XYZ file of C-alpha atoms in Angstrom:
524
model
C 32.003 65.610 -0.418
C 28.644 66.287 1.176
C 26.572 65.597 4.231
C 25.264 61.888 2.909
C 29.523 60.783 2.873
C 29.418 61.967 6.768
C 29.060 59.382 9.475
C 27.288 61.543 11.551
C 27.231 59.423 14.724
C 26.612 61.390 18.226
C 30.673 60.383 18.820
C 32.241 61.184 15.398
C 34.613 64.509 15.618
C 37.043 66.154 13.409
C 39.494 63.773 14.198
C 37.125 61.219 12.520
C 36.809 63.867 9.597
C 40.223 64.968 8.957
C 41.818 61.353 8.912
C 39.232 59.774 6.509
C 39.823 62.485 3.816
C 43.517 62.483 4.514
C 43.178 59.003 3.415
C 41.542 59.849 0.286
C 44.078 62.167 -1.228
C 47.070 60.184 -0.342
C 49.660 61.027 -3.147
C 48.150 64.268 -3.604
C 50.766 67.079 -1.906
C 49.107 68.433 1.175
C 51.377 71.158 1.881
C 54.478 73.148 0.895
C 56.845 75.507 2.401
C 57.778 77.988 -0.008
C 60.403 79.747 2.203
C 62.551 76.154 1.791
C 60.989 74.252 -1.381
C 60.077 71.366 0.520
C 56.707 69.417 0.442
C 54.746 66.639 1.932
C 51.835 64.342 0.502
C 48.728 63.705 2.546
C 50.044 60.302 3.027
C 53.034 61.276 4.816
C 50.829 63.893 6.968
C 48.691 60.953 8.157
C 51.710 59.180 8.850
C 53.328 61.372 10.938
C 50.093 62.371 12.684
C 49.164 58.810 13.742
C 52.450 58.205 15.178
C 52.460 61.725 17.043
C 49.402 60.623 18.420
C 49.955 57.237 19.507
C 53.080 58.608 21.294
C 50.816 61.688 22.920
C 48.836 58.705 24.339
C 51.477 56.719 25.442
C 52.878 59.737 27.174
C 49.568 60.076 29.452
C 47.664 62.746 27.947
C 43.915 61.912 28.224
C 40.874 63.174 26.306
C 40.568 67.141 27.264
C 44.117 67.844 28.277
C 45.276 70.898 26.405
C 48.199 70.896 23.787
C 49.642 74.511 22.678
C 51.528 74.840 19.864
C 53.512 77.753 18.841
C 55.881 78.471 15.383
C 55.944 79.818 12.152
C 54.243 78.023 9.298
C 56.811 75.295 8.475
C 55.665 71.671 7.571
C 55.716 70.476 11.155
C 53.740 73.029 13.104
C 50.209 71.209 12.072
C 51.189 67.955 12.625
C 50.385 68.023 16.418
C 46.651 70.114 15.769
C 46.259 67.120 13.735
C 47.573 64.355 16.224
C 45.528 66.371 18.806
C 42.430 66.424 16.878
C 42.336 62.229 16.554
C 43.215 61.810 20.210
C 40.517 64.501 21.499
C 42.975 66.930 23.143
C 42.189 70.895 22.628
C 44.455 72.536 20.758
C 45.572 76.458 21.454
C 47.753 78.294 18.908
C 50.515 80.294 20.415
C 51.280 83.672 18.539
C 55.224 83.167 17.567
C 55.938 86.820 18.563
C 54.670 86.775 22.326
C 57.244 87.514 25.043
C 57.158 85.891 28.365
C 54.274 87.953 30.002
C 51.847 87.364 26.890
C 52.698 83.386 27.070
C 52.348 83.493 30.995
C 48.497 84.900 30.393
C 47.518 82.302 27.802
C 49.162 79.503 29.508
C 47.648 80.709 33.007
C 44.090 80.233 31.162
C 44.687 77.094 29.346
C 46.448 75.043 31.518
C 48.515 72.841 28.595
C 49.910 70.014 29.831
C 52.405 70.132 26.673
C 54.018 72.514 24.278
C 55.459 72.272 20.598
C 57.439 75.316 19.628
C 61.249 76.291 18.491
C 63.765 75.527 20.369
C 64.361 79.808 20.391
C 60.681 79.605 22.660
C 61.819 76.935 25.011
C 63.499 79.395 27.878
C 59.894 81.788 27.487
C 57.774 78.802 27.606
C 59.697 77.095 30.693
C 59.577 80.070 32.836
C 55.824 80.506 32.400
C 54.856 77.214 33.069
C 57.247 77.287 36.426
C 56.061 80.526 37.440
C 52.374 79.303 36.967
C 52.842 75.572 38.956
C 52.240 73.904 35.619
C 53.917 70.867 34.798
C 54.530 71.495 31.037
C 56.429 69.012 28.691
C 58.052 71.003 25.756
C 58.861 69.574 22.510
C 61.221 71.379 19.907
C 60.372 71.197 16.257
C 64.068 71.937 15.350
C 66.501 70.962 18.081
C 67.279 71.242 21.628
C 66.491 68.328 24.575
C 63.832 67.181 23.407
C 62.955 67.187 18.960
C 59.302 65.822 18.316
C 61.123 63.197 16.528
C 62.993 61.786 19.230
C 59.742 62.139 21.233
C 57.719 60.012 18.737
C 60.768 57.525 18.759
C 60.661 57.552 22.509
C 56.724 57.012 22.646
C 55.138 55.484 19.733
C 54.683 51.732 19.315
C 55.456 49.605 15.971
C 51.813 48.851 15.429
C 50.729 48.854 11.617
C 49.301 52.317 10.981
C 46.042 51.077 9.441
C 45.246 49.646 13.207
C 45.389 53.519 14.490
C 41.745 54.232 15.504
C 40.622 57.704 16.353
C 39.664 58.423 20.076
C 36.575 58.005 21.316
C 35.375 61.401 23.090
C 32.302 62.657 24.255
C 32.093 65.804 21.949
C 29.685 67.661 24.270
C 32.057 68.121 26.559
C 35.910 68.141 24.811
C 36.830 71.041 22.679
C 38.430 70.590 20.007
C 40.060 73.983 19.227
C 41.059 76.950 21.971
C 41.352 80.714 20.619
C 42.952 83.435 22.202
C 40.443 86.294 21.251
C 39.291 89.599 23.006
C 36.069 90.828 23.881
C 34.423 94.415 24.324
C 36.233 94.802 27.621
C 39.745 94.291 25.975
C 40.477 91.363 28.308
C 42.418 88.312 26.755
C 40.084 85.204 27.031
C 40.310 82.116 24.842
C 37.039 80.759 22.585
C 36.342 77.425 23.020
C 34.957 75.588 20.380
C 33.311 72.092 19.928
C 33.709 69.484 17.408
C 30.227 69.026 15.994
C 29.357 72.697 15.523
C 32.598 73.773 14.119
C 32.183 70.357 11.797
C 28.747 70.881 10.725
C 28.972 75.120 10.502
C 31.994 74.499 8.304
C 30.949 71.548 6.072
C 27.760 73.377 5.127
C 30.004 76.687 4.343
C 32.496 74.812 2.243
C 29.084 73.558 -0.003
C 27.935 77.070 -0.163
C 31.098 78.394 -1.382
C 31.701 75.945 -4.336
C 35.122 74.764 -2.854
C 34.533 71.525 -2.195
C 36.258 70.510 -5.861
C 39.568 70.330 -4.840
C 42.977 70.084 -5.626
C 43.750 73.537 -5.805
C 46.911 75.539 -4.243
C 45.479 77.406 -1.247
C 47.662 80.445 -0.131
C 47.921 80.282 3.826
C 48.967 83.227 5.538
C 47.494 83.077 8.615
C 49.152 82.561 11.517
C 48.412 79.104 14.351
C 46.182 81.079 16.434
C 43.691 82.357 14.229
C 40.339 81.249 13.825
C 40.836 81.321 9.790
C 43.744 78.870 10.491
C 41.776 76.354 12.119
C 39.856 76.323 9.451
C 42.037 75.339 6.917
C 43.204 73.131 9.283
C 39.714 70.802 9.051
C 39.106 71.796 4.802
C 42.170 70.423 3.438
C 41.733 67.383 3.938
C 38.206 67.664 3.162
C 38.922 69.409 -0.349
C 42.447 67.908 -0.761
C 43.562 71.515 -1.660
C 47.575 72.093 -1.017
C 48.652 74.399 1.420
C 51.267 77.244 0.169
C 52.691 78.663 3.593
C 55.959 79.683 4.667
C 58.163 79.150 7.813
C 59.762 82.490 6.921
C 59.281 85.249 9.159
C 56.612 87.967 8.277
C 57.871 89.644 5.124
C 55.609 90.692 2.220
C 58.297 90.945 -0.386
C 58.499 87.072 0.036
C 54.427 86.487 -0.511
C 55.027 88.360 -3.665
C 57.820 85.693 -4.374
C 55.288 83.259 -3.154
C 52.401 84.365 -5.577
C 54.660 84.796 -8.852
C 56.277 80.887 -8.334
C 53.692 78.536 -7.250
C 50.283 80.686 -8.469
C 48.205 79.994 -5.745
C 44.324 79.809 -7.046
C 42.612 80.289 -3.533
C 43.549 83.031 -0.798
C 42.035 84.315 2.602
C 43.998 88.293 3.006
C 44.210 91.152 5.043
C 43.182 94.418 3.888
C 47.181 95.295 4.653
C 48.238 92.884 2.434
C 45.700 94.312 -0.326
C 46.746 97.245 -0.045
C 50.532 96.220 -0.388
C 49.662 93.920 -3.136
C 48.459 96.884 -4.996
C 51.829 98.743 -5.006
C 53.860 95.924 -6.243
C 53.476 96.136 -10.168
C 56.208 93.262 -10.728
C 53.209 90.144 -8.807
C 50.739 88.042 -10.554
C 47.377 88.529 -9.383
C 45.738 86.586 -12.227
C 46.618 83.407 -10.964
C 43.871 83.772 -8.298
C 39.964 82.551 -8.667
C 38.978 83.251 -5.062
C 40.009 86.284 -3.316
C 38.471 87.073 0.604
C 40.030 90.053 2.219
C 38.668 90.217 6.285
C 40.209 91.468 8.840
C 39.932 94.923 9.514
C 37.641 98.408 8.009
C 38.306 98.085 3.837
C 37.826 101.283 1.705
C 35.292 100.722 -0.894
C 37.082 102.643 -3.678
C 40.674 100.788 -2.893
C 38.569 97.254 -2.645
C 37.427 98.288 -6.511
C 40.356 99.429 -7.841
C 42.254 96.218 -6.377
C 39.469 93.896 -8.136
C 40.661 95.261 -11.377
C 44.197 93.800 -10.959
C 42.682 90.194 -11.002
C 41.824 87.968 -13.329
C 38.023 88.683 -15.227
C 37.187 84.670 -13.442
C 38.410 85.709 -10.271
C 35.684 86.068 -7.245
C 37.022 88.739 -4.800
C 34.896 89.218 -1.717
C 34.857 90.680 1.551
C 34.071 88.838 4.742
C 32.374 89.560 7.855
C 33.020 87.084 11.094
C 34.277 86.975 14.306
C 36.126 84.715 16.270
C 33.361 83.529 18.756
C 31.260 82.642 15.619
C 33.546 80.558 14.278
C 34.571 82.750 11.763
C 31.903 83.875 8.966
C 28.795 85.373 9.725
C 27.612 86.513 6.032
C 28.077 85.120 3.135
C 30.297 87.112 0.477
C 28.238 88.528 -1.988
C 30.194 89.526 -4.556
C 28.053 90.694 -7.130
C 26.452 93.284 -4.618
C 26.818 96.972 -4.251
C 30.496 98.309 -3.401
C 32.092 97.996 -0.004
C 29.083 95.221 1.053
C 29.943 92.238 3.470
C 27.541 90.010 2.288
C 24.302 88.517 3.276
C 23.658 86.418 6.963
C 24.225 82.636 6.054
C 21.446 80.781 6.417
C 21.854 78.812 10.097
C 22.292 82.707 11.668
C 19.361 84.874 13.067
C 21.278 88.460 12.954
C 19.608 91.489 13.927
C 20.726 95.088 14.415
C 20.614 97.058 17.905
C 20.282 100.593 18.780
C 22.989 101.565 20.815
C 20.929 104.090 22.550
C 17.374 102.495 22.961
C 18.454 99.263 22.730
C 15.641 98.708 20.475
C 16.157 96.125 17.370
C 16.501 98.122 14.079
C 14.164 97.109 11.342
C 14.897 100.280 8.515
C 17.450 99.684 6.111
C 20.959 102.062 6.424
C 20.372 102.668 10.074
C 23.673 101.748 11.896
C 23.638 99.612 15.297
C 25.383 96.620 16.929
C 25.398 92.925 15.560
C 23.990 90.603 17.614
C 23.813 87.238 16.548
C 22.514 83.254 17.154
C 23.681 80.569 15.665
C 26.776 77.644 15.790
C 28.897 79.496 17.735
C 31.996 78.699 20.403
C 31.180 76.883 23.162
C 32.062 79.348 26.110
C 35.359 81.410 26.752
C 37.278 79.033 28.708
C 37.032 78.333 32.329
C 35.222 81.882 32.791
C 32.135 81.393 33.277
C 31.187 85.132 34.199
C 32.568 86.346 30.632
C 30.409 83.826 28.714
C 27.602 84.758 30.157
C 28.301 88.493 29.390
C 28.590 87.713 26.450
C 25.028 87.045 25.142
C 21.550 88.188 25.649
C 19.165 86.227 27.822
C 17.939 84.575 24.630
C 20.750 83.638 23.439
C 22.374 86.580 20.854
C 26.027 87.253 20.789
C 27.001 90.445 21.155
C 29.284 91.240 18.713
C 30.837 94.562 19.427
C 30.790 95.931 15.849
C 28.320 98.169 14.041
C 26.965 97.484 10.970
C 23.993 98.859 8.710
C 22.201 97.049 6.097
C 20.436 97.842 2.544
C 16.801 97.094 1.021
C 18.379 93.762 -0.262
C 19.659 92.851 3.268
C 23.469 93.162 2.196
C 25.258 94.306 5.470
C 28.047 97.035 5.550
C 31.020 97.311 8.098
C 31.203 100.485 9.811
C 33.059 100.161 12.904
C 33.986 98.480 16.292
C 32.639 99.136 19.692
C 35.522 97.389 20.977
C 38.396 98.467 22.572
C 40.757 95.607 20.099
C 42.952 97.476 17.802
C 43.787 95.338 14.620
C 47.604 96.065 13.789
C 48.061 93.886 9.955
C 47.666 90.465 10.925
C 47.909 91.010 15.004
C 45.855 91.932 18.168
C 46.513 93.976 20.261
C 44.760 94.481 23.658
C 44.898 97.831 24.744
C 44.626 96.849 28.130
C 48.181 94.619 27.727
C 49.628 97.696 26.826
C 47.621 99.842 29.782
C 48.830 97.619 32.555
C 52.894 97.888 31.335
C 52.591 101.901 30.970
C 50.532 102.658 34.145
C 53.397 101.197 36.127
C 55.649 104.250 35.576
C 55.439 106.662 38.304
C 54.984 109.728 36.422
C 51.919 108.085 35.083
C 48.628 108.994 36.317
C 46.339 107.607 33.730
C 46.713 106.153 30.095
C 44.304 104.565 27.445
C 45.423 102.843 24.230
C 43.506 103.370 21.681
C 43.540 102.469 17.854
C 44.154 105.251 14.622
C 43.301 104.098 10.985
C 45.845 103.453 8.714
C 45.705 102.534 4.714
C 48.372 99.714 4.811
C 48.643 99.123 8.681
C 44.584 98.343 9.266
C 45.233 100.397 12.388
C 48.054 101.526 14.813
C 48.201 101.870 18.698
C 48.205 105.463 19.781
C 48.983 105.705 23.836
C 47.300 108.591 25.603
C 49.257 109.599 28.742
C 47.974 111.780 31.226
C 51.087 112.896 33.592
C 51.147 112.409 37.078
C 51.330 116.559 38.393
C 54.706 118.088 38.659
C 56.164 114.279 37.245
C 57.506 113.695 33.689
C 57.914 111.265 30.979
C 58.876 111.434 27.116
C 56.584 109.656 24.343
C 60.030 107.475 23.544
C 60.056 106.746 27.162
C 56.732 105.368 26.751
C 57.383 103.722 23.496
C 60.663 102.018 24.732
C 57.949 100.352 28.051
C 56.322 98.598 25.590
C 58.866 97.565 23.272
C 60.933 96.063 25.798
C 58.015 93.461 27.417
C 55.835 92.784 24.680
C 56.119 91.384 20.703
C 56.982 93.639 17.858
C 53.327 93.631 16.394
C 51.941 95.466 19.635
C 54.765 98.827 19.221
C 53.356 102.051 19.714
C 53.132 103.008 16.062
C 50.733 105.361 16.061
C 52.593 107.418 18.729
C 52.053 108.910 22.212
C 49.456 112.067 23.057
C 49.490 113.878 26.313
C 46.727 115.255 27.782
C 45.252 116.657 30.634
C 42.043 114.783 30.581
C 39.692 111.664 28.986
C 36.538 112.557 27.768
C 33.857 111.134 29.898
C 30.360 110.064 28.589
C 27.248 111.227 31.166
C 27.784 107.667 32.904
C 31.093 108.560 33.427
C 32.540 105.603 31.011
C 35.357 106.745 28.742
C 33.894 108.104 25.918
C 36.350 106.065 23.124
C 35.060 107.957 20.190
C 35.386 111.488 21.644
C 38.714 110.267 22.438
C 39.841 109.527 18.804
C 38.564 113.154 17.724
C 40.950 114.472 20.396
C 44.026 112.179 19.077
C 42.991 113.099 15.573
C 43.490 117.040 16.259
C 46.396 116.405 18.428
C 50.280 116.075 17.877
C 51.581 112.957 18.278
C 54.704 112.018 19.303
C-alpha cells in the first residue's frame, strides 16, 4: 500500500478507501470475537456493509445526516461506521456505559437521525431523543422491534453487490467521524473530523510505522468512541490485519484469556492495563511485536521493567496525541531515553509555551504547553465559539498538556492543564459530575478534581464545601453520582471537605494548589 495505489481525486473519501482494500483481502478473517469464538472474513464485512448501506439510503438518510452507534465490541457494532463511511453520513460512537443524562448531551449536540445499540439501550436512547424533539430511528443489534437484520431485509434492494458504488460527497464539507472529547474548560463537545485529512494524516503514519505488511492479529481494546478506534476502523482494511476484540463486558482477567489463546502480534494499551498485565505471571507477553501504551501519565521505571516481560523483537513505545489531532502527535521513539514520547511527526509544527509569559520556549527541559499545527479535526461541532477558542490566531492548537523536550528534540509528558480526569479507559468531565452534586442543598460549592493512581491512571476526588449550618456525608455524595451517571465516572478517589478553594491572583481556581490540599487531606 502507498500513496501511488491512492486515487486521490478531490471526491474520493474513506468510504472509497475502506471498500477497495476490503476487496483485496476477501478470504482473509477481518475480525473475531474472542468472548464467543466467532469470526468473519473481509468478504462477509463488505457484504453486510453494502447492504446496510443501500438500506440506510433507501431509508432517507442523505449525505451529512448523523448515525450514532453504541455497544460493546461484538462483530456487528462496525458494520454501520462502515455502511456510514460509503454513504457519507458522520458517524459518533456512543460510550456503552452512559445513562440517560450523558446520552441526552451527546445526542443534543449531534443531532443523529438514527441509532444502532442493544436492545438493553433502547428505553435510554428513546427518552433522549423525545425529550430533545429528535426524530430518532433505533436499530437493535440483538433483538427487540426493530434487529438491523430485519431493517436491511426491510430496506435493501436485490441488486448484485458488485453494482454498489460509494457516495459521492463533497468532503470539504461532510465529516466523516464525530468524537465526543473535552477541552480545557471540561465541557463535553464532539471533534469533527474530515475525510481527506484523517485519510492522508493516517496513510502517511501507517508508512512511517512499518505496518502496512499485514495480516497480523491486532488486539482491539478500545472502545466505539475513541479516536484510536476510528482508526483501526480505516487501517484494517488497509493492512488486512484481523481484529481480536470482545463483546464481553470490561474485564481484564478475560484480555489475559484473550492474549494466551489467539497471540495477538499488534496492540494499542492503557497504562492501566500495563500495569495489570504486569501482575499476572500466568499471560504471554511474547507473542507481541508492537506494543503502544497512551493514555494517561506512565512511570518511567514501571514502563522499563514492563519492556522486559516482552519478547527481545518486540517494539514497545509510548504515544503522545490528542483527540483534536487525530490522534498522534510524535512519533514513538523507542530507542530514546526512558519515559520519552517521541519526536513531532513530520506534517506538525509543535512548539512549547510559557505558561506565564506566554513566550515560545526554545531551551531544552524547560516545561510549557503544547501547541500545535497540522491535520487536525475540522471544528468541534456546531460550536463555533469553542473552535475558535481553541487555537491561536495563526492557527496552533492549544493542547492543554505540558510537556518538556531534550537536546535531541524527544518530548516528555509531564502533565495536563485540563480539568479531564482519565479513569482506565474512560473520561470523565468534572463538570458532569459538578452539575449533579451542586444540586444538593447543603452544597455550597464543589470541584472534581483528578488523584494519580498506579493501576487506575487517575480517580475522581469531589471537594465539597458545605453550605453553613447544612450537612452532607461523603457516601451521600458518592451515592449522587452513582445513581445518574455510568460506573466509570464513581467517586473513587473519595470526597474532601473544606472550607475554601484556593484562588490564583485572578481569582481562577488554582487546580494545582488544590491537589496539594487533597493530597494532605483525609478522604472519605
Amino acid at each position: 500500500m502507498n500513496n501511488s495505489e491512492m486515487h486521490c481525486s478531490p471526491d474520493y473519501h474513506l468510504g472509497h478507501v475502506i471498500l477497495e482494500h476490503s476487496k483485496r483481502h476477501a478470504d482473509t478473517v477481518c475480525q473475531i470475537d474472542a468472548a464467543t469464538g466467532d469470526e468473519e472474513t473481509y468478504s462477509s464485512v463488505v457484504s453486510r456493509s453494502i447492504r446496510l448501506a443501500r438500506a440506510l439510503r433507501n431509508y432517507g438518510l442523505k449525505p451529512g445526516d448523523v448515525v450514532a452507534v453504541g455497544g460493546r465490541n461484538h462483530l456487528d457494532l462496525h458494520i454501520p461506521v462502515y455502511a456510514a463511511l460509503y454513504d457519507g453520513l458522520p458517524s459518533v460512537g456512543v460510550d456503552p456505559y452512559f445513562k440517560y443524562d450523558e446520552v441526552r448531551t451527546l445526542f443534543n449536540l449531534t443531532k443523529p437521525k438514527i441509532a444502532f445499540c442493544q436492545n438493553e439501550h433502547v428505553e435510554v436512547y428513546d427518552k433522549a431523543a423525545r425529550d430533545l424533539g429528535l426524530e430518532l430511528k433505533i436499530v437493535t443489534f440483538d433483538h427487540g422491534n426493530c434487529t438491523m437484520s430485519e431493517f436491511v431485509n426491510k430496506y435493501d434492494t436485490d441488486e448484485p453487490l458488485d453494482e454498489f458504488k460509494v457516495a459521492k460527497i463533497d468532503v470539504d464539507k461532510v465529516n466523516a467521524f464525530l468524537v465526543s472529547t473535552s477541552g480545557t474548560t471540561g465541557k463535553v463537545k464532539v471533534a469533527a473530523f474530515n475525510h481527506q485529512p484523517f485519510m492522508l494524516k493516517w496513510l502517511k503514519v501507517l508508512q512511517m510505522s512499518r505496518m502496512v505488511k499485514g495480516h497480523k492479529r491486532t488486539l482491539l481494546i478500545s472502545p466505539i468512541h475513541w479516536i484510536s478506534t476510528c482508526f483501526t476502523i480505516f487501517s484494517t482494511p488497509l493492512t488486512g490485519d484481523t481484529k481480536i476484540q470482545t463483546s464481553k463486558p470490561d474485564d481484564f482477567d478475560h484480555i489475559v484469556y484473550i492474549i494466551n489463546k489467539y497471540k495477538p502480534r499488534n496492540v494499542l494499551m492503557s497504562p492501566t492495563l500495563m500495569s495489570y498485565l504486569m501482575t499476572r505471571k500466568d499471560v504471554d507477553l511474547e507473542c507481541f511485536r508492537s506494543v503502544t501504551v497512551t493514555g494517561s501519565r506512565i512511570y518511567p521505571d514501571v514502563f522499563e521493567k514492563f519492556k522486559t516481560l516482552l519478547s527481545r523483537e518486540a517494539v514497545a513505545s509510548i504515544a503522545y496525541g490528542q483527540t483534536e489531532m487525530l490522534g498522534p502527535i510524535l512519533l514513538p521513539n523507542p530507542a530514546g531515553p526512558s519515559g520519552n514520547c517521541g519526536q513531532p511527526l513530520p506534517f506538525y509544527d509543535v512548539k512549547l509555551i510559557d505558561q506565564e509569559t506566554r513566550a515560545e520556549i526554545k531551551e531544552p527541559h524547560v516545561t510549557g504547553e503544547m501547541w500545535v499545527k497540522g491535520p487536525c479535526f475540522t471544528e468541534y461541532y456546531q460550536d463555533p465559539e469553542e473552535t475558535a477558542t481553541a487555537f491561536t490566531a495563526d492557527g496552533y492548537f492549544k493542547t492543554g498538556d505540558l510537556l518538556y523536550r531534550d537536546e535531541k528534540n524527544n518530548y516528555f509528558y509531564v502533565e495536563r492543564i485540563k480539568a479531564l480526569i482519565k479513569y482506565r479507559n474512560s473520561h470523565v468531565i468534572p463538570i458532569e459530575l459538578e452539575d449533579i452534586i451542586r444540586k444538593h442543598p447543603s452544597v455550597k460549592d464543589v470541584c472534581i478534581i483528578g488523584v494519580s493512581d498506579p493501576l487506575d491512571g487517575e480517580r475522581p476526588v469531589a471537594c465539597v464545601i458545605k453550605r453553613q449550618g447544612m450537612e452532607i456525608t461523603a457516601q451521600e455524595v458518592k451515592d449522587m453520582v452513582a445513581s445518574k451517571l455510568s460506573k466509570n465516572k464513581e467517586l473513587r478517589g473519595g470526597v474532601v471537605f473544606l472550607n475554601a478553594f484556593p484562588q490564583t491572583s485572578s481569582g481562577k481556581l488554582a487546580r494545582a494548589k488544590l491537589l496539594q490540599v487533597v493530597m494532605n487531606s483525609k478522604r472519605e
